[in-house]
mmCIF file of N, CA, C and O in Angstrom:
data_model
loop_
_atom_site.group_PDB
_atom_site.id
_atom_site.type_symbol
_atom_site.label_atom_id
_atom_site.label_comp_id
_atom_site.label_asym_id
_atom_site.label_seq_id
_atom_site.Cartn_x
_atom_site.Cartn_y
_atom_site.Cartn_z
ATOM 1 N N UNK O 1 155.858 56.371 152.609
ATOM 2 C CA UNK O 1 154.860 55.418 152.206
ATOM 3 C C UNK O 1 153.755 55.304 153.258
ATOM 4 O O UNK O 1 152.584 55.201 152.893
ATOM 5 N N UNK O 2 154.126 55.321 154.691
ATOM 6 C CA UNK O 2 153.396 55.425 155.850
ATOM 7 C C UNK O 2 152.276 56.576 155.484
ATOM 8 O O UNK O 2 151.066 56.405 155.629
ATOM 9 N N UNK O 3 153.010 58.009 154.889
ATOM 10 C CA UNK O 3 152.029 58.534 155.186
ATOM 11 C C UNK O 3 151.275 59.220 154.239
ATOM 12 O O UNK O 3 150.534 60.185 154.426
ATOM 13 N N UNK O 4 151.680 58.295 152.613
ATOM 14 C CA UNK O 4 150.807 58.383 151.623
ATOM 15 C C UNK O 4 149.425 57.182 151.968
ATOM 16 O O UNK O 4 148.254 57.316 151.614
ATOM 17 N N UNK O 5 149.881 56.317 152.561
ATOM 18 C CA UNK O 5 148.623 55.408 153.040
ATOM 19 C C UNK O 5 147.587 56.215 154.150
ATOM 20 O O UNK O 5 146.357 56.243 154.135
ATOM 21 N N UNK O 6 148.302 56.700 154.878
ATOM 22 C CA UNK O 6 147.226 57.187 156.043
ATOM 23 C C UNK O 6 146.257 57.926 155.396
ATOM 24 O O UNK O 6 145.065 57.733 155.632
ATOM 25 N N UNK O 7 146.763 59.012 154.357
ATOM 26 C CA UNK O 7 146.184 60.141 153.485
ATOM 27 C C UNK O 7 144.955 59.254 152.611
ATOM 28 O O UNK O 7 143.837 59.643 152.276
ATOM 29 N N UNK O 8 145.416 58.327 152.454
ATOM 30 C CA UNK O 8 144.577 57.745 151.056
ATOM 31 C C UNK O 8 143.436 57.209 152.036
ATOM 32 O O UNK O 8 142.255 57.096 151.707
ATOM 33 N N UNK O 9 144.150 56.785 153.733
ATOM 34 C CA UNK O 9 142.884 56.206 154.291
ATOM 35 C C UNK O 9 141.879 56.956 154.591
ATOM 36 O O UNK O 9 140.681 56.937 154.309
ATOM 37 N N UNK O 10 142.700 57.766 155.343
ATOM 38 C CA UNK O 10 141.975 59.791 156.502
ATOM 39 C C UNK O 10 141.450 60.435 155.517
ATOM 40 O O UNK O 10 140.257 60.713 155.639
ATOM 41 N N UNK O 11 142.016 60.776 154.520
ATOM 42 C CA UNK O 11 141.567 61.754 153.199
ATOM 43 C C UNK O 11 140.277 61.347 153.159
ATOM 44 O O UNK O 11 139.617 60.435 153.656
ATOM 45 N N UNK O 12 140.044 62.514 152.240
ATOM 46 C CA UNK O 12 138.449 62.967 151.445
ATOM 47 C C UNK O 12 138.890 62.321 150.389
ATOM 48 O O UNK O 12 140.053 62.241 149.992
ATOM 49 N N UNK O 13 137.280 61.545 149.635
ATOM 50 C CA UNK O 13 137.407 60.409 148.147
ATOM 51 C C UNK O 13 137.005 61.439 147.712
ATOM 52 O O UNK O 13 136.320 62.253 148.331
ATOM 53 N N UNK O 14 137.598 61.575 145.957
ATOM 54 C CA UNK O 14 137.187 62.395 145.096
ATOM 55 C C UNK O 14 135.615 61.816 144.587
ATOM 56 O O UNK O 14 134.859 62.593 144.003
ATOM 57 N N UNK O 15 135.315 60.765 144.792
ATOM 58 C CA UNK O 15 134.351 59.920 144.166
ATOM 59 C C UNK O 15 132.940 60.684 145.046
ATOM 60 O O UNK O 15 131.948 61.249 144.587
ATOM 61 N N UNK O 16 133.371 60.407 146.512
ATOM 62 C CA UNK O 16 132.493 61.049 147.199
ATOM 63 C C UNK O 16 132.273 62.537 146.945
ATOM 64 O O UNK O 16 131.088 62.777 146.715
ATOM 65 N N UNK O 17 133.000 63.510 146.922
ATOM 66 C CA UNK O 17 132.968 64.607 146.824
ATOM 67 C C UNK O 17 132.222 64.797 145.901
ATOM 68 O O UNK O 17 131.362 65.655 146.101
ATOM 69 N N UNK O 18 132.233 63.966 144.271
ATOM 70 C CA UNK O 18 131.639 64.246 143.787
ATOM 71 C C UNK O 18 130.520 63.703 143.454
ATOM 72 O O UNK O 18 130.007 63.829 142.342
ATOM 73 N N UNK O 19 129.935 62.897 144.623
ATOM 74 C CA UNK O 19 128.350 62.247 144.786
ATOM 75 C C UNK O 19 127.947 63.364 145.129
ATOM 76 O O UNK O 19 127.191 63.968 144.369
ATOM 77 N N UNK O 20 128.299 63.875 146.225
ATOM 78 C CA UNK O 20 127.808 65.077 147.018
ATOM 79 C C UNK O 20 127.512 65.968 146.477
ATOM 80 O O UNK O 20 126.631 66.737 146.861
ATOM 81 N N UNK O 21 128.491 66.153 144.956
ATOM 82 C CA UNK O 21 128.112 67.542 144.506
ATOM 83 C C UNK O 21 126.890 67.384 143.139
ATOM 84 O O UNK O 21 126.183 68.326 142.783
ATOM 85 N N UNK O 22 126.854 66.164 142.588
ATOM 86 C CA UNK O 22 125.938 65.876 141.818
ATOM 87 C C UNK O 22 124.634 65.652 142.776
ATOM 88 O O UNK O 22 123.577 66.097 142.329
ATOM 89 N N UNK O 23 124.606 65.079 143.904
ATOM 90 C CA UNK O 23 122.986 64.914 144.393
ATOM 91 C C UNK O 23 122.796 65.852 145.463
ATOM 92 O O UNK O 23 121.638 65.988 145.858
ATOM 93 N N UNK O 24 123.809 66.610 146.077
ATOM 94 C CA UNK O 24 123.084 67.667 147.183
ATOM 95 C C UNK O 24 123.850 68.787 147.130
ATOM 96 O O UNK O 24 123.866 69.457 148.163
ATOM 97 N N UNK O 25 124.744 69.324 145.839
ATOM 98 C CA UNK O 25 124.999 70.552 145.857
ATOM 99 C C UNK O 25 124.852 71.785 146.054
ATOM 100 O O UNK O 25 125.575 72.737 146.344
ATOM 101 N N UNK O 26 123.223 71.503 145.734
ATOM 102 C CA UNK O 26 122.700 73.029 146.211
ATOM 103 C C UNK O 26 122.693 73.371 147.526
ATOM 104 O O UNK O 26 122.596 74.502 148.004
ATOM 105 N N UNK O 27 122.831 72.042 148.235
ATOM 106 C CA UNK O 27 123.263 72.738 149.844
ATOM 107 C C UNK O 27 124.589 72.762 150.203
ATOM 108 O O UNK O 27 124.885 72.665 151.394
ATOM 109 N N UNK O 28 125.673 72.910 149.115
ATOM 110 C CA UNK O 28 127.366 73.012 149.198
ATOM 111 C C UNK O 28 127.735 71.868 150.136
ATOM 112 O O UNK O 28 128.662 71.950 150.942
ATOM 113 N N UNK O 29 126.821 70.607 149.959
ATOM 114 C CA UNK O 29 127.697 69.767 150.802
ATOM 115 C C UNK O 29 129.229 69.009 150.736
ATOM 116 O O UNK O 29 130.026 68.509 151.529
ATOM 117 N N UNK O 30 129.079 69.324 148.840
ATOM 118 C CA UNK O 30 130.714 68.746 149.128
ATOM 119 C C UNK O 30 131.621 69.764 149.713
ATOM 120 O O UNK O 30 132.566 69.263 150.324
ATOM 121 N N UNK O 31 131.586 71.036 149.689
ATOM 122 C CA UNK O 31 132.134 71.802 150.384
ATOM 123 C C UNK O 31 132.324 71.659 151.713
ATOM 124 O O UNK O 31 133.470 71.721 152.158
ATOM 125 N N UNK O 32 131.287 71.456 152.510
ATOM 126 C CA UNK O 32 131.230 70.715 153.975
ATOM 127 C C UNK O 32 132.179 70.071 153.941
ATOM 128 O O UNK O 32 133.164 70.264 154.653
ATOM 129 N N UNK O 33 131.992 68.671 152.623
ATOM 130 C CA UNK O 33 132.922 67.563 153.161
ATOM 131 C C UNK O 33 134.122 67.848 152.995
ATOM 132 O O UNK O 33 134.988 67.182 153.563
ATOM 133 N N UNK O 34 134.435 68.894 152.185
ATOM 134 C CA UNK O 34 135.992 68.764 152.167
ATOM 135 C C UNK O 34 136.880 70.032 152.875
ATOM 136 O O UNK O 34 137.988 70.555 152.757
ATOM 137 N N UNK O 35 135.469 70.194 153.803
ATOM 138 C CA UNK O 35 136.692 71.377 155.116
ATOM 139 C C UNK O 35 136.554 72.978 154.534
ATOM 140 O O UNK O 35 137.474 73.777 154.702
ATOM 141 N N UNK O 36 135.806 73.196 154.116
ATOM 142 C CA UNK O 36 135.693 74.894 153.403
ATOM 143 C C UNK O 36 134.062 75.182 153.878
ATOM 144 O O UNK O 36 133.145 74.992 153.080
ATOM 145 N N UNK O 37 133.749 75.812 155.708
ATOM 146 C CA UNK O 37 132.128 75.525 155.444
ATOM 147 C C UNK O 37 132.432 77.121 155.290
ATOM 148 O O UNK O 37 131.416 77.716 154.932
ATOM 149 N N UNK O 38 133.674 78.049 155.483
ATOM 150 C CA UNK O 38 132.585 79.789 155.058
ATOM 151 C C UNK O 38 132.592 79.877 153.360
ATOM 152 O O UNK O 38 131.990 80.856 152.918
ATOM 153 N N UNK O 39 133.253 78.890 152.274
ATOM 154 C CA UNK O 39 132.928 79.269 150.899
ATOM 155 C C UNK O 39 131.513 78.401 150.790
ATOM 156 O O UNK O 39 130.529 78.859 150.210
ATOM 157 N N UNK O 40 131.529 77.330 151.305
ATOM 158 C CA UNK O 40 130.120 76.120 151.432
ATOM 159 C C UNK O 40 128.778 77.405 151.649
ATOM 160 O O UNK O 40 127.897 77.582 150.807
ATOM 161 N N UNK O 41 128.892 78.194 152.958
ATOM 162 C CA UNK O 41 127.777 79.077 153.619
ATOM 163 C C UNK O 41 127.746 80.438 152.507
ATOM 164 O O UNK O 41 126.632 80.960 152.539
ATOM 165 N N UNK O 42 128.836 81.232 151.397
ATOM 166 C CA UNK O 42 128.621 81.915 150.545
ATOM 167 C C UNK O 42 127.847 81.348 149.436
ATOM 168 O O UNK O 42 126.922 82.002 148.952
ATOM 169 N N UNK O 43 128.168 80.118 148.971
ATOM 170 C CA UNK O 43 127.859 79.486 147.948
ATOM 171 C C UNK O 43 126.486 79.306 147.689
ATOM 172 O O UNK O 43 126.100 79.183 146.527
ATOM 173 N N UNK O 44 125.375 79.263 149.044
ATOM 174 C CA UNK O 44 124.196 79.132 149.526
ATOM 175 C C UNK O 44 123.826 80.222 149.120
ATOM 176 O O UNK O 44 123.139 80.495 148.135
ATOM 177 N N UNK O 45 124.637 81.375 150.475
ATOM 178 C CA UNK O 45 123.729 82.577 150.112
ATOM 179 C C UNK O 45 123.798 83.311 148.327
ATOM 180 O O UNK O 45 122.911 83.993 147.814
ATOM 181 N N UNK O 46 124.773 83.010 147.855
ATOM 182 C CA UNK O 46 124.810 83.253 146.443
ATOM 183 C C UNK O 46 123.879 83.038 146.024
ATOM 184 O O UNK O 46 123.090 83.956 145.803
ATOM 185 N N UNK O 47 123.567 81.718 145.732
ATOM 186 C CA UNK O 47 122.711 80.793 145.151
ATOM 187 C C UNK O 47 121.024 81.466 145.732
ATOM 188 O O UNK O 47 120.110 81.735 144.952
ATOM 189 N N UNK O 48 120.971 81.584 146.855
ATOM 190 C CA UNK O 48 119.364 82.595 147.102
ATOM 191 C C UNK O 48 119.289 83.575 146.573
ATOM 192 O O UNK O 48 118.446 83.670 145.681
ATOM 193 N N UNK O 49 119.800 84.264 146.768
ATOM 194 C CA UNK O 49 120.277 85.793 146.132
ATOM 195 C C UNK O 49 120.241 85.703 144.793
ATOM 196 O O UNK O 49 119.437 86.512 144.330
ATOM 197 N N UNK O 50 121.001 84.786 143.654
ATOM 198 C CA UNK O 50 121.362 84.326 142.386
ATOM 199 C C UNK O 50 119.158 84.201 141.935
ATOM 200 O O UNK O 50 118.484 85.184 141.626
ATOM 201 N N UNK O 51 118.619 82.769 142.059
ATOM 202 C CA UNK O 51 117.573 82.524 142.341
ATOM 203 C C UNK O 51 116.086 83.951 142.827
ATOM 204 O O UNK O 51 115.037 84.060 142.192
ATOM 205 N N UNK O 52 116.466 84.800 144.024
ATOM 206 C CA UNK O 52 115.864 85.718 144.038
ATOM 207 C C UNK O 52 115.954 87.070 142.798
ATOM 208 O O UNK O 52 114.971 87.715 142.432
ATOM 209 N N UNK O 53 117.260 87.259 142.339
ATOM 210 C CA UNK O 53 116.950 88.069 141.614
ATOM 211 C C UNK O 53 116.647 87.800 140.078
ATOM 212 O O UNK O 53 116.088 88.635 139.368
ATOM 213 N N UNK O 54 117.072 86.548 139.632
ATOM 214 C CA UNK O 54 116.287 85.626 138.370
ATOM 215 C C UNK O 54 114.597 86.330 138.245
ATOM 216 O O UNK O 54 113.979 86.959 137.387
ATOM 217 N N UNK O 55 114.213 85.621 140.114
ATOM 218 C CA UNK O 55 112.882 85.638 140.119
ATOM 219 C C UNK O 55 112.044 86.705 139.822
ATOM 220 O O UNK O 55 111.023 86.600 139.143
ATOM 221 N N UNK O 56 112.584 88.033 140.468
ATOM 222 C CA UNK O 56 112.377 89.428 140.101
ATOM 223 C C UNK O 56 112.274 89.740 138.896
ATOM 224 O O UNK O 56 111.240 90.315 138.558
ATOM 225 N N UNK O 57 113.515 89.400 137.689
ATOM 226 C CA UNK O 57 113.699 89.756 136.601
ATOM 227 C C UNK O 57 112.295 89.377 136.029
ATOM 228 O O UNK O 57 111.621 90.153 135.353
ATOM 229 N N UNK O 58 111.855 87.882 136.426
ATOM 230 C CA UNK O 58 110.859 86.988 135.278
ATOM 231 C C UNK O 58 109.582 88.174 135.756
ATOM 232 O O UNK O 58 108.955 88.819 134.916
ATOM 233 N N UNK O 59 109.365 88.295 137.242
ATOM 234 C CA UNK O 59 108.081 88.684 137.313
ATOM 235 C C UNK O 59 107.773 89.671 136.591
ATOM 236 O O UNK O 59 106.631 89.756 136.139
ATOM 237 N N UNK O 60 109.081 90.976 136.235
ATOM 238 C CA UNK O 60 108.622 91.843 135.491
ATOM 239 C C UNK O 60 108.007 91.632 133.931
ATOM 240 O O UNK O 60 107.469 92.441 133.175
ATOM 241 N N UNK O 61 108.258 90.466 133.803
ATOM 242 C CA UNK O 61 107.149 90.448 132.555
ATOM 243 C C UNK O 61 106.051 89.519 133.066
ATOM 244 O O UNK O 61 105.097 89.294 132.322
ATOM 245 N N UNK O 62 106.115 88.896 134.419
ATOM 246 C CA UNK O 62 104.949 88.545 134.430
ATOM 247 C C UNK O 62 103.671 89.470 135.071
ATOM 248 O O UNK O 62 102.553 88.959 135.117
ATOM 249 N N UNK O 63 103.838 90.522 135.444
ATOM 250 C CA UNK O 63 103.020 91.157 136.446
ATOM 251 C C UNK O 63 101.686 91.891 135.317
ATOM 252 O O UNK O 63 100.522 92.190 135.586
ATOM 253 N N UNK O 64 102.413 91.990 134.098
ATOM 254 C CA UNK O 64 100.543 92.460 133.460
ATOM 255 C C UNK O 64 100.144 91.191 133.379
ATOM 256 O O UNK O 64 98.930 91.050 133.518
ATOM 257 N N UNK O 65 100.686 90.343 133.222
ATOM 258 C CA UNK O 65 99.249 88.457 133.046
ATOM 259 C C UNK O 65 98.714 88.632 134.312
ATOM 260 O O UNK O 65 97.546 88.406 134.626
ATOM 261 N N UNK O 66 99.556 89.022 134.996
ATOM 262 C CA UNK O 66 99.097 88.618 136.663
ATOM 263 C C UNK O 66 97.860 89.644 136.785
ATOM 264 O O UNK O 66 96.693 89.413 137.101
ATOM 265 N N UNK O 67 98.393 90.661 136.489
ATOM 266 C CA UNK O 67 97.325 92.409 136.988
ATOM 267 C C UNK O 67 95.791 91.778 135.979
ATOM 268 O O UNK O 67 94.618 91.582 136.301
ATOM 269 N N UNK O 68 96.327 91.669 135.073
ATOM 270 C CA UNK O 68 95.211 90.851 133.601
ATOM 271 C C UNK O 68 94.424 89.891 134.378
ATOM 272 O O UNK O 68 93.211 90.032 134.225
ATOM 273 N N UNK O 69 94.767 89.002 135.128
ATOM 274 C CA UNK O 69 93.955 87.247 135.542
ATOM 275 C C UNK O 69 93.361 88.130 136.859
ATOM 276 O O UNK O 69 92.239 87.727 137.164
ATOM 277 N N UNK O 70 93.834 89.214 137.694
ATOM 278 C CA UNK O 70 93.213 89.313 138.934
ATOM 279 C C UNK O 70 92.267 90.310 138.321
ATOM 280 O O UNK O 70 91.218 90.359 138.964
ATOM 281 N N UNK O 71 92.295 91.020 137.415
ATOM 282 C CA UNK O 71 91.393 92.131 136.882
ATOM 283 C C UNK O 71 89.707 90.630 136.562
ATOM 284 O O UNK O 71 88.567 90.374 136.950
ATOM 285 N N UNK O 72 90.480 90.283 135.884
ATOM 286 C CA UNK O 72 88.982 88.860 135.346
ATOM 287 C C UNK O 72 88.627 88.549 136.544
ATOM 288 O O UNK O 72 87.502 88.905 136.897
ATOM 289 N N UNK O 73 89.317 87.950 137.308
ATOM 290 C CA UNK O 73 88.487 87.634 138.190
ATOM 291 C C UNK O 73 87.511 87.911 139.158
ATOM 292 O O UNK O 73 86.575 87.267 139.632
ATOM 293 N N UNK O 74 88.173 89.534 139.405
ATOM 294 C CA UNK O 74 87.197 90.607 139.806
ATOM 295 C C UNK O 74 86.116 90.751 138.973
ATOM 296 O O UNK O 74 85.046 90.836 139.575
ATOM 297 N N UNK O 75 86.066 90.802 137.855
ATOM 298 C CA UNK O 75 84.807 90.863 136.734
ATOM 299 C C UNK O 75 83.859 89.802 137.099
ATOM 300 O O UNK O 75 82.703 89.935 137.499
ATOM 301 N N UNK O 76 84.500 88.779 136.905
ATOM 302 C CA UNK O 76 83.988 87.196 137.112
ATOM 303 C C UNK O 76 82.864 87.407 138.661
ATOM 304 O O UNK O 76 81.679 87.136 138.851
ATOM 305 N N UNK O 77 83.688 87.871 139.333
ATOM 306 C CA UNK O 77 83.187 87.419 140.598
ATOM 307 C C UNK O 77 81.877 88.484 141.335
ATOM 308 O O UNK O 77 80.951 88.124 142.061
ATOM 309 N N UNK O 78 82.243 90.006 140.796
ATOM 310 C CA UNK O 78 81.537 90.944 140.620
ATOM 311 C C UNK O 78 79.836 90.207 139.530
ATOM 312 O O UNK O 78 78.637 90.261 139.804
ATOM 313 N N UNK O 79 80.437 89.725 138.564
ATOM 314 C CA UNK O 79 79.371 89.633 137.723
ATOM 315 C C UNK O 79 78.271 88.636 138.395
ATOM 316 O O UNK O 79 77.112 88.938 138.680
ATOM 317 N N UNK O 80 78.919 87.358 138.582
ATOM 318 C CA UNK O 80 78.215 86.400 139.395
ATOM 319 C C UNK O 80 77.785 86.518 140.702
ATOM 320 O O UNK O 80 77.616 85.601 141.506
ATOM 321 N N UNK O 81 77.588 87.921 140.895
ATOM 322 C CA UNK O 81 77.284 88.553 142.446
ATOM 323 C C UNK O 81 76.210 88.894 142.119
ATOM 324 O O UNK O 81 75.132 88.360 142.380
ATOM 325 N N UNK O 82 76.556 90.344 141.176
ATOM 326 C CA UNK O 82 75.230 90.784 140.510
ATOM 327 C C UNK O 82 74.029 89.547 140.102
ATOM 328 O O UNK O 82 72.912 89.375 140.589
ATOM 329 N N UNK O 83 74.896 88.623 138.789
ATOM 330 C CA UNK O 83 73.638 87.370 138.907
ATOM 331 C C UNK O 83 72.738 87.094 140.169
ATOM 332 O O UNK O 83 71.534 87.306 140.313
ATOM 333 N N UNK O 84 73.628 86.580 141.013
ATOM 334 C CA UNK O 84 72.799 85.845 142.133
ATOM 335 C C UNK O 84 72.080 86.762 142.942
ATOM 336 O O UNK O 84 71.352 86.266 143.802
ATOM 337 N N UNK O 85 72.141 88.249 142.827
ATOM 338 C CA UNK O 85 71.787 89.085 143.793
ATOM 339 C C UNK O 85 70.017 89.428 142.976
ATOM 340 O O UNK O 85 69.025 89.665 143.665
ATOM 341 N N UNK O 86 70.002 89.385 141.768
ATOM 342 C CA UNK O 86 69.303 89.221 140.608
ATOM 343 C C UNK O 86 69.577 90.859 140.519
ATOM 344 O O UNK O 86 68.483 91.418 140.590
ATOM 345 N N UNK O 87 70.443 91.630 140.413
ATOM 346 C CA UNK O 87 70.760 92.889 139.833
ATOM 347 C C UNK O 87 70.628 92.709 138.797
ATOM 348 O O UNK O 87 70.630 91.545 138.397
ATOM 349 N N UNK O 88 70.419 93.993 137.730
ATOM 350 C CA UNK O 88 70.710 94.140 136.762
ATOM 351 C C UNK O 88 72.193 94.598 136.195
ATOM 352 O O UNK O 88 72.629 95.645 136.673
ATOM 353 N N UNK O 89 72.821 94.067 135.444
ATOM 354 C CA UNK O 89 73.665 94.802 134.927
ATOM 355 C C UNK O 89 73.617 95.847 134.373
ATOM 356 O O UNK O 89 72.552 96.060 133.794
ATOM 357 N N UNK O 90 74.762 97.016 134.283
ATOM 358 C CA UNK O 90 74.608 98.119 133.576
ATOM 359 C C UNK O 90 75.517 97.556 132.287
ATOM 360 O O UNK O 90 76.330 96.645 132.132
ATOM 361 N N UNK O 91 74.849 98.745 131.329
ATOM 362 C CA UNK O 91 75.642 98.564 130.297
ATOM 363 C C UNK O 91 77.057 98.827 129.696
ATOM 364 O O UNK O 91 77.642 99.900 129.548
ATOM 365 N N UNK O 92 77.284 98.086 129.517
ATOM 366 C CA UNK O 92 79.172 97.929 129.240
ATOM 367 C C UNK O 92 78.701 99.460 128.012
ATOM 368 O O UNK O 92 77.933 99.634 127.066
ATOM 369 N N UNK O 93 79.896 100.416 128.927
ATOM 370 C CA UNK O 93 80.153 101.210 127.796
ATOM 371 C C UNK O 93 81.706 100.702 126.656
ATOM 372 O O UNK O 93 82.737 100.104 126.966
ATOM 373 N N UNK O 94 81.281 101.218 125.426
ATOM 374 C CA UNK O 94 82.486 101.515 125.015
ATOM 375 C C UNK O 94 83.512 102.223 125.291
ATOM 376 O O UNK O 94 83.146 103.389 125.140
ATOM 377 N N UNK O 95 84.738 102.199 125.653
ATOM 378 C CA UNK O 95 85.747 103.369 125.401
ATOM 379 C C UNK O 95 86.545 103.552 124.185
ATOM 380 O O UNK O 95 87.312 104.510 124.088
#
């Protein structure tokens, strides 16, 4: 009985553990709290790694909007050069 009390005192709260893991999980703190920091320090690098290669996946469909918005803006900025320089423009060919 002595030393189901000590446990219940010394012990880790499940309550806490799981504050920790609902408001600061992504930094494996309940892991911290409950004595596991090399699965806590995988769990991180997972999670970057997890996150970095998400990010990769998305860009590949984002990189023609991207190549597309920096192409305009070169136009944009080219054109309003020419304006202010009072060049003439040449004529947009067809292709």
């Amino acid at each position: 009985m002595i030393i189901e009390t000590r446990v219940g005192n010394d012990g880790p709260s499940v309550m806490l553990a799981y504050f920790l893991w609902f408001f600061v999980g992504i930094l494996s703190a309940h892991r911290f709290y409950l004595g596991k920091p090399v699965s806590a320090i995988l769990q991180i690098l997972s999670y970057v790694i997890l996150v970095g290669f998400i990010w990769l996946l998305v860009d590949a469909f984002l990189i023609p909007g991207m190549v597309r918005a920096k192409q305009e803006k070169i136009r944009r900025d080219l054109t309003l050069d020419a304006i202010s320089n009072g060049r003439s423009l040449p004529a947009m060919q067809m292709a």
